[in-house]
Coordinates of C-alpha atoms in Angstrom, one line a residue:
Chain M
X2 CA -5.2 13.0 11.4
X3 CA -5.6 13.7 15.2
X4 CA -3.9 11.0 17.3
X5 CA -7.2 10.8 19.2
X6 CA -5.8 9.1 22.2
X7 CA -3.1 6.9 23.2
X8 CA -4.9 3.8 22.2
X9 CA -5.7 5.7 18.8
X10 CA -1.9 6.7 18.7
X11 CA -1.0 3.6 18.4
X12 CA -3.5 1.7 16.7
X13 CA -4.6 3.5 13.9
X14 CA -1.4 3.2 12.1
X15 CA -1.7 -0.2 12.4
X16 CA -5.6 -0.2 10.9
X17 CA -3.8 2.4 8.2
X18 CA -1.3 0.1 7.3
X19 CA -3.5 -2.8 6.9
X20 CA -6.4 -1.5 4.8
X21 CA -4.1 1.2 2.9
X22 CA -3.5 -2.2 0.7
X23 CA -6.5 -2.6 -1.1
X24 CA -7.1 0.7 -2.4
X25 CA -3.4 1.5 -3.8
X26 CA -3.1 0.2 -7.3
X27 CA 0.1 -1.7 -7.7
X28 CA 1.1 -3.5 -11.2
X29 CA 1.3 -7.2 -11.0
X30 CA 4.5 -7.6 -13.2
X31 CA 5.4 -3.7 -12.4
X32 CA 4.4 -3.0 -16.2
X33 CA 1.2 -0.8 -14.6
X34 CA 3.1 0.9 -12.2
X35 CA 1.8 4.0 -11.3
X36 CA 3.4 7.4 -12.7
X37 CA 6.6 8.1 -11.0
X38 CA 7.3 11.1 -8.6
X39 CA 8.0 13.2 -11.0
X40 CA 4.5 13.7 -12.7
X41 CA 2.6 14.7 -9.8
X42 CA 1.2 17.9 -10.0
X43 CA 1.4 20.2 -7.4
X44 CA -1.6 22.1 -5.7
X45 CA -1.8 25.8 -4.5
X46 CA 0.8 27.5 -2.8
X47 CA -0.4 28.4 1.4
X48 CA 1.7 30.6 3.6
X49 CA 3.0 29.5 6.9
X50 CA 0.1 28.2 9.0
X51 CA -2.1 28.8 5.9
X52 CA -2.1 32.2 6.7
X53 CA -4.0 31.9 9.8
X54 CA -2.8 34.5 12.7
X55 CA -2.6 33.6 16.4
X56 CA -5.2 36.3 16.6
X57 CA -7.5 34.6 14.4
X58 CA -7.1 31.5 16.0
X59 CA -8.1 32.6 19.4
X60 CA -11.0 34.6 17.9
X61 CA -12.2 31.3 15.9
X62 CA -11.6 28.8 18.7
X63 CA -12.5 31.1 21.7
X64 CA -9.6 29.8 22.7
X65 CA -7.1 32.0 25.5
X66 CA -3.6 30.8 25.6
X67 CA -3.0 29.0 22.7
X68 CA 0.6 28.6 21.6
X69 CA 1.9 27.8 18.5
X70 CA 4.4 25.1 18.8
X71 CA 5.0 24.4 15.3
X72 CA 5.8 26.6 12.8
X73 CA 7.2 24.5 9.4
X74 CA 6.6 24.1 5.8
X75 CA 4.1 21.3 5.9
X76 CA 1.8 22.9 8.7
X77 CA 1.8 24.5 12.2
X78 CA -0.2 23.1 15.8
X79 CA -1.8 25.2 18.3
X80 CA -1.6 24.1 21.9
X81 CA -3.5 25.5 24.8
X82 CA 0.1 27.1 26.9
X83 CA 2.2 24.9 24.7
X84 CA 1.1 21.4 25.8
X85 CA -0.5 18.5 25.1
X86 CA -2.8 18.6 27.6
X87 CA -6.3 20.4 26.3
X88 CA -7.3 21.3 22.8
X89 CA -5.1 21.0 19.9
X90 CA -5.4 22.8 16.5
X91 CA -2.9 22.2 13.6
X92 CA -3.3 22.9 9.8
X93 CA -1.7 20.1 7.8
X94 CA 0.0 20.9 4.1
X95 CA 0.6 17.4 1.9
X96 CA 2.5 18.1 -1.3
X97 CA 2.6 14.5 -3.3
X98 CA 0.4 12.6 -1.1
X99 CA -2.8 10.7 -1.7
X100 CA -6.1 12.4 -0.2
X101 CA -7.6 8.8 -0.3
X102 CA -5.6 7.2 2.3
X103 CA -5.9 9.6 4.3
X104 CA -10.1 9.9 4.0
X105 CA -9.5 6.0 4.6
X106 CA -8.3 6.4 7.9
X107 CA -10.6 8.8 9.0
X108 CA -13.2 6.5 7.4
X109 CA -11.9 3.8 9.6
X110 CA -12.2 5.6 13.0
X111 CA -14.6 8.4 12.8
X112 CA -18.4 8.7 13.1
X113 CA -18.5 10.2 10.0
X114 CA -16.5 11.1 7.3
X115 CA -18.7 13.4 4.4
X116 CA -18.1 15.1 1.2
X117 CA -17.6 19.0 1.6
X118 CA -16.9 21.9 -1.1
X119 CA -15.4 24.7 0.4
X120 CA -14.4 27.6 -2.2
X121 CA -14.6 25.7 -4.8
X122 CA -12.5 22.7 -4.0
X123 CA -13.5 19.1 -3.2
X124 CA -12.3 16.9 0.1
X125 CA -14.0 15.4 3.0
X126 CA -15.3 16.5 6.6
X127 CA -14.5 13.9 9.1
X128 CA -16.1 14.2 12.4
X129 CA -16.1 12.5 16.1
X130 CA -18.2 12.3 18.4
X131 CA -17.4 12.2 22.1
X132 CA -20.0 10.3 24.5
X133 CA -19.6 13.5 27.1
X134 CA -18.5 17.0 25.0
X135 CA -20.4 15.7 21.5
X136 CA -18.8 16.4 18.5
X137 CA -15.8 17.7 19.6
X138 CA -13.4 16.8 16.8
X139 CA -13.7 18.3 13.1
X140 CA -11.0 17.6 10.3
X141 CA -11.6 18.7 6.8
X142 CA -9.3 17.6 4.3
X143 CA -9.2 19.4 1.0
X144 CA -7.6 18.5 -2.9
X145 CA -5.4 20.4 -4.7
X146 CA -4.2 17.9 -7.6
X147 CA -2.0 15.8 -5.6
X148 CA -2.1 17.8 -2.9
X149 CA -4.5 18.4 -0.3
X150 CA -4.4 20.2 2.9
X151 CA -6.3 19.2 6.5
X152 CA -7.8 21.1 9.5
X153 CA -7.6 19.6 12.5
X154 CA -9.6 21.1 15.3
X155 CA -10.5 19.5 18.3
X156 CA -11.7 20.2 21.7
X157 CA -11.5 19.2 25.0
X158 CA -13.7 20.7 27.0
X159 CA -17.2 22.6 27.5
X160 CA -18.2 25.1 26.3
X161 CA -16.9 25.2 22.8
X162 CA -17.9 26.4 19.4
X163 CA -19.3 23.5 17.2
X164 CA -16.3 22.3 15.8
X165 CA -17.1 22.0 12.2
X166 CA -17.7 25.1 12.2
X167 CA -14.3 26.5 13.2
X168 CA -12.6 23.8 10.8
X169 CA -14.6 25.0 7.9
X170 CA -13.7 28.6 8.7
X171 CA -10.4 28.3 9.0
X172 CA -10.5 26.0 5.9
X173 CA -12.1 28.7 4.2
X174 CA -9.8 31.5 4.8
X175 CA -6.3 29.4 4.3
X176 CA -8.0 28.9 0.9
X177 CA -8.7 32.2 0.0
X178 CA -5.4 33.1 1.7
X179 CA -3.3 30.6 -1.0
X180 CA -1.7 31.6 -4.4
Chain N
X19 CA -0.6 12.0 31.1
X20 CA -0.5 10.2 34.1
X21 CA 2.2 7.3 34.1
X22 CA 0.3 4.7 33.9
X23 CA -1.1 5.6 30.8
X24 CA 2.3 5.9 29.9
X25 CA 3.0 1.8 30.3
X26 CA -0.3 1.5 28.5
X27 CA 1.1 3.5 26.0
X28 CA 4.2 1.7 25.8
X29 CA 3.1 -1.5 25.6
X30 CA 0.4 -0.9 23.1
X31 CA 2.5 0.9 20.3
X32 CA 4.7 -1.8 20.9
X33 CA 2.2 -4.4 20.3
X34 CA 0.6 -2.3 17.4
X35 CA 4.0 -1.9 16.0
X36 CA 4.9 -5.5 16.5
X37 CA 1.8 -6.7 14.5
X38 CA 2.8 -4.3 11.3
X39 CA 5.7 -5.8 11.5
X40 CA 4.3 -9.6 11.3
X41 CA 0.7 -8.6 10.0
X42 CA 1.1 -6.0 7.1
X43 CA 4.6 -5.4 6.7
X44 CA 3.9 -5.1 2.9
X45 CA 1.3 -3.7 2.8
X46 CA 1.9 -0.2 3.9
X47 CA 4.8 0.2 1.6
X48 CA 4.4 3.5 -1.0
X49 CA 3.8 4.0 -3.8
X50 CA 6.7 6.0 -4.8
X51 CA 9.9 5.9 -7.0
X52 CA 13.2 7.6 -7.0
X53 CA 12.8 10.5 -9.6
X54 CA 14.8 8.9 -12.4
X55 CA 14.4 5.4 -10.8
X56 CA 12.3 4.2 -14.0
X57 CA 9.3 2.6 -14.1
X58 CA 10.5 -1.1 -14.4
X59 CA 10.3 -2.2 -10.6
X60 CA 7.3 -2.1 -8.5
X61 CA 7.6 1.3 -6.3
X62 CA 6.7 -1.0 -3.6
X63 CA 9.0 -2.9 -3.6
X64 CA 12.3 -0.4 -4.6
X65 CA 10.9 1.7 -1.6
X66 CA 11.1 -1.2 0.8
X67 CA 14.3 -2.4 -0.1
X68 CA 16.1 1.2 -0.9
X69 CA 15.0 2.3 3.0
X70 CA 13.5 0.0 4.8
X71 CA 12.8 2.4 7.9
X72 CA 10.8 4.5 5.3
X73 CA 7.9 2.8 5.2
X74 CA 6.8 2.2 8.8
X75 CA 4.7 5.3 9.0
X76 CA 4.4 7.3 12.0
X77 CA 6.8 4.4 13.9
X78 CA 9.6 4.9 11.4
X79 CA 11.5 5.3 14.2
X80 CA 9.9 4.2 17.9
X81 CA 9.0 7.3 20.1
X82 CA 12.5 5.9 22.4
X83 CA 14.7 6.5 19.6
X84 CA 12.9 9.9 19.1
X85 CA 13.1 11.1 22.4
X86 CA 16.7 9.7 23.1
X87 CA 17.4 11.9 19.9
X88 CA 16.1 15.7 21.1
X89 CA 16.6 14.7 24.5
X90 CA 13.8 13.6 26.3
X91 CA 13.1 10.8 28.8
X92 CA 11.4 7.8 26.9
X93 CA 8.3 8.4 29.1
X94 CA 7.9 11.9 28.3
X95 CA 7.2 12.0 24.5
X96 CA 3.7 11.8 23.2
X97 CA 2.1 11.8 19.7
X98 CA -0.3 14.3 18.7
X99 CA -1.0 13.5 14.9
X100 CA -1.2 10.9 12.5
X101 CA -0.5 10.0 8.7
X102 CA 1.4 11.1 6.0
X103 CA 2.7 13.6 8.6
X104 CA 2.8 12.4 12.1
X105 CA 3.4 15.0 15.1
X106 CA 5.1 14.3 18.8
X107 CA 5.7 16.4 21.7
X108 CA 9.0 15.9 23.8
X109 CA 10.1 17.2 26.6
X110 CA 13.7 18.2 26.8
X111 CA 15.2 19.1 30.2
X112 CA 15.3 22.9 28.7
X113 CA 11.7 22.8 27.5
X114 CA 9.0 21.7 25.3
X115 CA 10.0 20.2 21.7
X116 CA 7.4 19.9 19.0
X117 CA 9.0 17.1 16.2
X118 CA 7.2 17.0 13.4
X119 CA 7.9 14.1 10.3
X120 CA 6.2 13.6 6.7
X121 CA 6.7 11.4 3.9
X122 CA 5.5 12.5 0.6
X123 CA 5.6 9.4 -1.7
X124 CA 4.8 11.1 -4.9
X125 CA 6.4 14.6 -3.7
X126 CA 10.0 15.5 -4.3
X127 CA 12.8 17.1 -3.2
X128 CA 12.8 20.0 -5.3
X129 CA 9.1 21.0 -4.7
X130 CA 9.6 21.2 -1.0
X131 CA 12.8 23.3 -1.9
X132 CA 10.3 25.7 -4.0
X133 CA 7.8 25.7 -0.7
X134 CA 10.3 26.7 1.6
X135 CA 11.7 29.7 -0.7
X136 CA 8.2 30.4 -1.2
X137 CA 8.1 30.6 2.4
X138 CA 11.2 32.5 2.6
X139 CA 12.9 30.1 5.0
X140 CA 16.9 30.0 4.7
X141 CA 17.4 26.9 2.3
X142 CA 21.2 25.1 2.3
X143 CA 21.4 22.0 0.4
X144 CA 23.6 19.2 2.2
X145 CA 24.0 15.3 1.8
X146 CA 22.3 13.5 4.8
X147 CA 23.4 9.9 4.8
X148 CA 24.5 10.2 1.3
X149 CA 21.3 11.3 0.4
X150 CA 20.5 14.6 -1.2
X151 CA 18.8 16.9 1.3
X152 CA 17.8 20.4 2.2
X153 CA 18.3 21.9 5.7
X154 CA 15.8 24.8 6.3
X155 CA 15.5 27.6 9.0
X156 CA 12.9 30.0 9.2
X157 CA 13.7 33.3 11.3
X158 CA 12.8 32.0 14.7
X159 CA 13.9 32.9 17.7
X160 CA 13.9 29.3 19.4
X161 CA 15.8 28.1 16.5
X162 CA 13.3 25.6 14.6
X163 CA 15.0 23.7 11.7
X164 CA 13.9 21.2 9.0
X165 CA 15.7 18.5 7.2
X166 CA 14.0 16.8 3.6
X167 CA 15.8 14.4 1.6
X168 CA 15.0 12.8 -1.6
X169 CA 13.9 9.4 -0.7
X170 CA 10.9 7.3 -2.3
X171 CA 9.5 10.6 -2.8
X172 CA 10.6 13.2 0.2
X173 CA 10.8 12.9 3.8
X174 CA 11.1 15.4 6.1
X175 CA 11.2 15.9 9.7
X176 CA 11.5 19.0 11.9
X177 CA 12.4 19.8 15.0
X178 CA 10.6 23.1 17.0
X179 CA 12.1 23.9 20.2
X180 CA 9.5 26.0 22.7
X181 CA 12.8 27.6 23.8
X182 CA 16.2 28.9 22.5
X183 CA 20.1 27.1 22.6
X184 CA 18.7 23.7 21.4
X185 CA 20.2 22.7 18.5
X186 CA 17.4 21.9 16.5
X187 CA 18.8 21.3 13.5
X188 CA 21.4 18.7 14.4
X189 CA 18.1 16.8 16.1
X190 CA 16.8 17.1 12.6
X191 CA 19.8 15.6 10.8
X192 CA 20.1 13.3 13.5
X193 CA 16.7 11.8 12.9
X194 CA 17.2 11.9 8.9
X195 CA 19.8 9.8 9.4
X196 CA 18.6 7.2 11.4
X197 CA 15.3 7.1 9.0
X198 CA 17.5 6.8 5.9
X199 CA 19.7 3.8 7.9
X200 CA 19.6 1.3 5.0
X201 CA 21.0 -1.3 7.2
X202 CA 18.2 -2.3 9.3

């Protein structure tokens, strides 16, 4: 999830950490524990940066100068000249990590956090809006087993395409993009 | 950001950190068990006491020790991204680091091995605090490198320099190692 702000940055972990509790099952006498590691069931396989291009992204965002800083398995950001400062863009690739916690966060510090069905496949739309640019932050998160993968697009300033939008595109095309 | 908002900043993830600590310390702890661990003991609780640093989230290790570790002032290291994977940017005298860290409680070791041949990274397995781990380097020119171990799950962290001659991958190891520090 986007660290909104600094505030955000640093508190959100903490509301994570404290609500995470009551939705993750946990045996009494560790007779119910959940299934170990080994049994979860991996999603869909998504290229690097879910197959999105730098191209694609500043065609999509309407974007110039984005940089991207982060090239790994588990995701890659795009930063306006490399930096922090402005918009920020990253796909996000979980392998073994519960969708539900992280809808819960969003749930705790969005203005709205929806179902969505892109291509087939369940997950929420998570959305935030700003008092000056409006809804300037869109971040869909969507299952694959016990997998899921997240867009995260927000902007920073005016003008800017509606932000859902974009993150539903891109969403879209990593999809169709994955084995 | 200005530096101001830099004490702000300072002073509220310590706070926020502080109260995990006292408030929920228990309650963020995963769900997940050592492949081959058995069933027997609560993941919870194997998790917590196995690596204790594990389970703090985002603040496994404080945004000090992280910038200390790839060479940036304590001031000049900001989080971009939250979660089960967590983002910071640093800035290293030579240029811009991204770090990126996940922890995958019911993932494993040798499913992020199958991603990163999948992705056709260069894969060399290594023990990282006497923990089994994978160091991975895709064919970058600044030199980006990943570390994942098998611990209460995987965690992973990477280290993406905006610029060559940084070793990236010792950063990497570096921070494995202080995250898999069973000792405090």
């Amino acid at each position: 999830m986007k660290a909104l702000t600094v505030l955000a940055a640093a508190v959100i972990p903490l509301v994570a950490a404290c609500s995470g509790s009551s939705d993750q099952p946990s045996g009494p006498d560790g007779s119910s524990a959940p299934a170990p590691a080994a049994d979860a069931k991996h999603g869909a396989m998504f290229p690097e940066c879910g197959g999105i291009t730098d191209e694609s992204m500043a065609q999509l965002t309407k974007v110039n100068g984005l940089v991207n800083t982060s090239k790994t398995s588990v995701g890659c950001q795009w930063l306006l000249g490399g930096g922090i400062l402005g918009p920020h863009f990253s796909f996000n690739w979980y392998r073994g990590s519960p969708i539900g916690r992280e809808r819960k966060t969003e749930e705790l510090s969005r203005s709205s956090v929806e179902d969505i069905n892109i291509e087939g496949h369940d997950g929420f739309i998570a959305m935030n809006a700003d008092p000056t640019l409006g809804t300037s932050l869109c971040e869909i998160g969507i299952q694959f087993d016990d997998d899921f993968i997240e867009w995260s697009v927000n902007f920073t300033e005016k003008p800017f395409p509606d932000a859902c939008d974009v993150a539903k595109e891109l969403t879209r095309q990593s999809i169709v993009n994955s084995k | 950001m200005s530096a101001p908002r830099r004490v702000l900043a300072t002073l509220v993830a310590i706070l926020a950190t502080v109260m995990m600590l006292v408030g929920c310390s228990r309650d963020v702890s995963g769900q997940a068990v050592k492949a081959g661990s058995g069933g027997n003991t609560p993941r919870n609780d194997n998790s917590a006491k196995t690596y204790p640093n594990l389970l703090k989230e985002c603040d496994v290790l404080t945004t000090d020790v992280l910038a200390k570790t790839v060479g940036a002032d304590p001031l000049d290291i900001q989080s971009t991204f939250v979660g089960a994977l967590c983002r910071w940017q640093a800035l290293n005298p030579a240029g811009l680091i991204d770090i990126t860290r996940f922890w995958f409680e019911q993932g494993s070791l040798d499913n992020e091995r199958k991603v990163a041949d999948f992705l056709k990274y260069q894969v060399e397995s290594r023990s990282v605090a006497g923990v089994q781990s994978i160091v991975m380097k895709p064919n970058d020119a600044s030199g980006a490198c990943g570390v994942a171990s098998d611990a209460a799950g995987v965690v992973g962290w990477w280290v993406n320099p905006q610029v060559p001659g940084i070793d990236a991958c010792g950063m990497a190891i570096k921070l494995m190692e202080l995250t898999l520090n069973t000792n405090n």
